XYZ file of C-alpha atoms in Angstrom:
231
model
C -109.373 -80.244 -125.988
C -105.648 -81.768 -127.641
C -108.408 -82.326 -130.769
C -109.426 -78.724 -130.744
C -105.895 -78.071 -130.453
C -105.252 -79.994 -133.589
C -108.406 -78.344 -135.356
C -106.795 -74.885 -135.138
C -103.193 -76.223 -136.622
C -104.897 -78.031 -139.721
C -107.031 -74.598 -140.688
C -104.063 -72.944 -139.997
C -102.040 -74.696 -142.556
C -105.293 -75.121 -144.359
C -105.299 -70.288 -143.871
C -101.979 -70.374 -145.373
C -102.502 -72.928 -148.355
C -105.529 -70.350 -149.164
C -104.290 -67.694 -148.921
C -100.602 -69.043 -151.070
C -103.782 -68.985 -153.819
C -105.036 -66.294 -153.633
C -108.780 -67.215 -151.879
C -109.138 -64.907 -149.460
C -112.254 -65.355 -148.619
C -111.457 -68.870 -147.906
C -108.318 -67.229 -145.624
C -110.521 -65.907 -144.114
C -113.147 -68.188 -142.763
C -109.859 -70.526 -142.164
C -108.358 -68.270 -140.044
C -111.519 -66.886 -138.355
C -112.582 -70.877 -137.489
C -108.480 -72.092 -136.204
C -109.136 -68.543 -134.629
C -112.627 -69.954 -132.406
C -110.726 -73.348 -131.864
C -107.792 -71.585 -129.607
C -110.804 -69.862 -127.934
C -112.737 -72.997 -127.477
C -109.960 -74.837 -125.973
C -109.699 -72.140 -123.291
C -112.776 -72.396 -122.659
C -113.030 -76.349 -122.461
C -110.440 -75.915 -120.036
C -111.428 -73.521 -117.989
C -114.949 -76.146 -117.043
C -113.109 -78.669 -116.816
C -110.504 -77.333 -114.112
C -111.638 -76.302 -110.714
C -109.780 -72.356 -109.611
C -110.347 -69.823 -107.560
C -108.486 -67.065 -106.321
C -105.638 -66.406 -108.496
C -106.386 -68.918 -110.407
C -110.264 -68.677 -111.265
C -108.673 -65.200 -112.088
C -106.440 -66.611 -113.984
C -108.175 -68.541 -116.573
C -110.666 -65.621 -116.879
C -108.039 -63.476 -117.940
C -105.945 -65.514 -120.221
C -109.730 -66.206 -122.134
C -109.826 -62.435 -122.686
C -106.864 -62.317 -124.079
C -107.733 -65.064 -126.269
C -110.705 -63.782 -128.160
C -108.834 -60.398 -128.226
C -106.592 -62.628 -130.107
C -109.248 -63.379 -132.507
C -110.429 -60.204 -133.230
C -107.147 -59.144 -133.862
C -107.349 -61.830 -135.942
C -110.181 -61.715 -138.109
C -108.362 -57.262 -138.268
C -105.411 -58.568 -139.783
C -106.756 -60.790 -142.452
C -108.793 -58.460 -144.427
C -105.658 -56.516 -144.150
C -103.977 -59.016 -145.869
C -107.069 -59.568 -148.255
C -107.076 -58.873 -151.698
C -110.274 -57.205 -152.172
C -109.910 -53.969 -149.269
C -109.982 -50.702 -150.293
C -106.123 -49.095 -149.812
C -106.832 -46.073 -147.862
C -108.768 -47.913 -144.865
C -105.423 -51.062 -144.696
C -103.614 -48.996 -142.457
C -106.588 -48.278 -140.427
C -107.515 -52.096 -140.613
C -103.767 -52.896 -139.527
C -103.638 -50.903 -136.929
C -106.764 -51.623 -135.516
C -105.437 -55.466 -135.640
C -101.625 -54.454 -134.140
C -104.142 -52.888 -130.989
C -106.629 -55.298 -130.627
C -102.770 -57.970 -130.026
C -101.071 -54.948 -128.347
C -104.439 -55.373 -125.450
C -104.832 -59.665 -125.247
C -100.370 -58.848 -124.661
C -101.163 -56.786 -122.326
C -104.085 -59.448 -120.216
C -101.530 -62.005 -120.382
C -98.997 -59.946 -119.079
C -101.585 -59.189 -116.159
C -101.508 -62.538 -115.681
C -97.757 -63.267 -115.034
C -97.175 -60.388 -112.238
C -100.586 -61.041 -110.740
C -99.370 -64.509 -109.665
C -95.796 -63.466 -108.604
C -93.854 -61.387 -106.921
C -91.489 -59.849 -109.704
C -88.068 -59.646 -108.914
C -85.843 -56.685 -109.436
C -82.621 -58.105 -110.799
C -84.278 -59.487 -114.122
C -85.848 -55.109 -115.233
C -82.862 -54.987 -117.097
C -84.243 -57.369 -119.313
C -87.186 -55.515 -120.651
C -85.803 -53.641 -122.803
C -84.197 -55.767 -124.380
C -86.487 -56.468 -127.760
C -86.670 -52.754 -128.004
C -83.487 -51.562 -129.050
C -83.106 -55.076 -130.580
C -86.040 -53.672 -132.907
C -84.670 -50.154 -132.708
C -81.295 -51.725 -134.564
C -83.278 -54.031 -137.353
C -85.308 -50.555 -137.487
C -82.694 -48.591 -138.539
C -80.729 -50.785 -141.197
C -83.377 -52.883 -142.695
C -86.950 -51.240 -142.471
C -89.586 -49.327 -144.255
C -91.416 -48.835 -141.144
C -92.073 -44.742 -140.855
C -91.950 -43.139 -137.378
C -95.295 -43.386 -136.873
C -95.441 -47.179 -137.287
C -91.718 -47.087 -135.583
C -92.854 -45.787 -132.025
C -96.286 -47.977 -132.520
C -93.393 -51.711 -132.994
C -91.625 -49.771 -129.908
C -94.279 -50.038 -127.172
C -95.291 -53.263 -128.552
C -92.419 -55.355 -128.168
C -92.089 -53.593 -124.954
C -94.880 -55.692 -124.729
C -94.238 -58.282 -125.760
C -90.823 -58.154 -123.828
C -92.800 -57.840 -120.348
C -94.260 -61.057 -121.263
C -91.137 -63.024 -122.493
C -90.105 -61.057 -118.695
C -92.237 -62.566 -116.335
C -93.022 -66.168 -117.725
C -89.390 -66.024 -116.772
C -89.999 -64.911 -113.634
C -92.927 -67.148 -113.145
C -90.465 -70.369 -113.557
C -87.877 -68.533 -111.371
C -90.710 -68.246 -108.797
C -92.171 -71.436 -108.713
C -90.539 -73.595 -111.415
C -90.488 -75.824 -114.429
C -93.099 -77.538 -114.868
C -96.117 -77.772 -117.185
C -97.425 -74.894 -116.492
C -94.267 -72.498 -116.181
C -93.095 -74.110 -119.718
C -96.486 -74.036 -121.260
C -95.545 -70.286 -121.235
C -92.455 -69.346 -121.542
C -92.771 -71.582 -124.990
C -95.656 -69.391 -125.887
C -93.937 -66.263 -125.155
C -91.000 -66.895 -128.121
C -93.577 -68.533 -129.856
C -95.431 -65.263 -130.065
C -92.633 -63.395 -130.478
C -90.856 -65.155 -133.238
C -94.897 -65.606 -135.264
C -94.940 -61.546 -134.815
C -91.249 -60.496 -135.853
C -91.290 -63.050 -139.473
C -94.583 -60.825 -139.803
C -93.371 -57.847 -139.283
C -90.573 -57.794 -141.608
C -92.513 -59.928 -144.102
C -94.617 -56.037 -143.162
C -91.977 -53.447 -143.491
C -89.004 -55.143 -144.671
C -89.009 -56.103 -148.480
C -85.245 -56.105 -148.628
C -85.240 -59.164 -147.140
C -86.730 -62.131 -149.069
C -88.251 -64.744 -147.229
C -88.661 -68.228 -148.055
C -92.528 -68.489 -149.633
C -92.998 -70.633 -146.776
C -92.642 -68.410 -144.283
C -96.600 -67.271 -143.892
C -97.002 -71.125 -142.530
C -94.508 -70.083 -140.206
C -96.417 -66.961 -139.014
C -99.478 -68.334 -138.329
C -98.817 -71.946 -137.276
C -96.565 -70.778 -134.585
C -99.024 -68.319 -133.631
C -101.387 -70.597 -133.158
C -98.870 -72.932 -131.375
C -98.973 -69.757 -128.664
C -102.171 -69.230 -128.223
C -103.126 -73.381 -127.841
C -100.885 -73.066 -124.824
C -101.735 -70.387 -122.879
C -105.401 -71.731 -123.163
C -103.945 -74.704 -122.370
C -102.013 -73.290 -119.417
C -105.480 -73.479 -117.596
C -106.181 -76.543 -117.500
C -102.517 -76.918 -115.829
C -102.365 -73.819 -113.154
């Protein structure tokens, strides 16, 4: 499992390096292979563990979430590619975000399925959407439709984060809850940097920002995959 995680991160580095050199075909190959690695990590973790009941259901849904992430990765890599027809870019981008959103819903459902949600955490669910709205009003160039889509997207991210915190409160601090919480935080930061790179051209990000986006994202997916083994 851990070898696959290492290969996944190496491929993430190669993906970003290929993008910086304008080699979009090799970027797509590296990103697809890297995404296949985190899917394979989840499947291997499933077969190395002996779960039943809720734990087995959790494991299978995580694998579905990983596969949805793989599909979303392919779409977003096509979106960023230099050979994509301009008229198709918005459709490809929307499809990629939609698959990520479905993957996030899988993770959220998993956390909520395992343990009862603490009602006192409900106010925290609006934190990320509010932060996004404030940020959107100041620097983002996204359209009204994109803003609605992204508010819903960040609400889903907020639900995952809050649900992982709820899981840690109920189950305590252990390998399983830590993997999920760290994975959620990395997901949010990776998606946030990606959103800034798309919709805030006035903010000059370092040229190395793509390395952070892909490596933090791959690390998050690998942590979710490993959680199958530690549940």
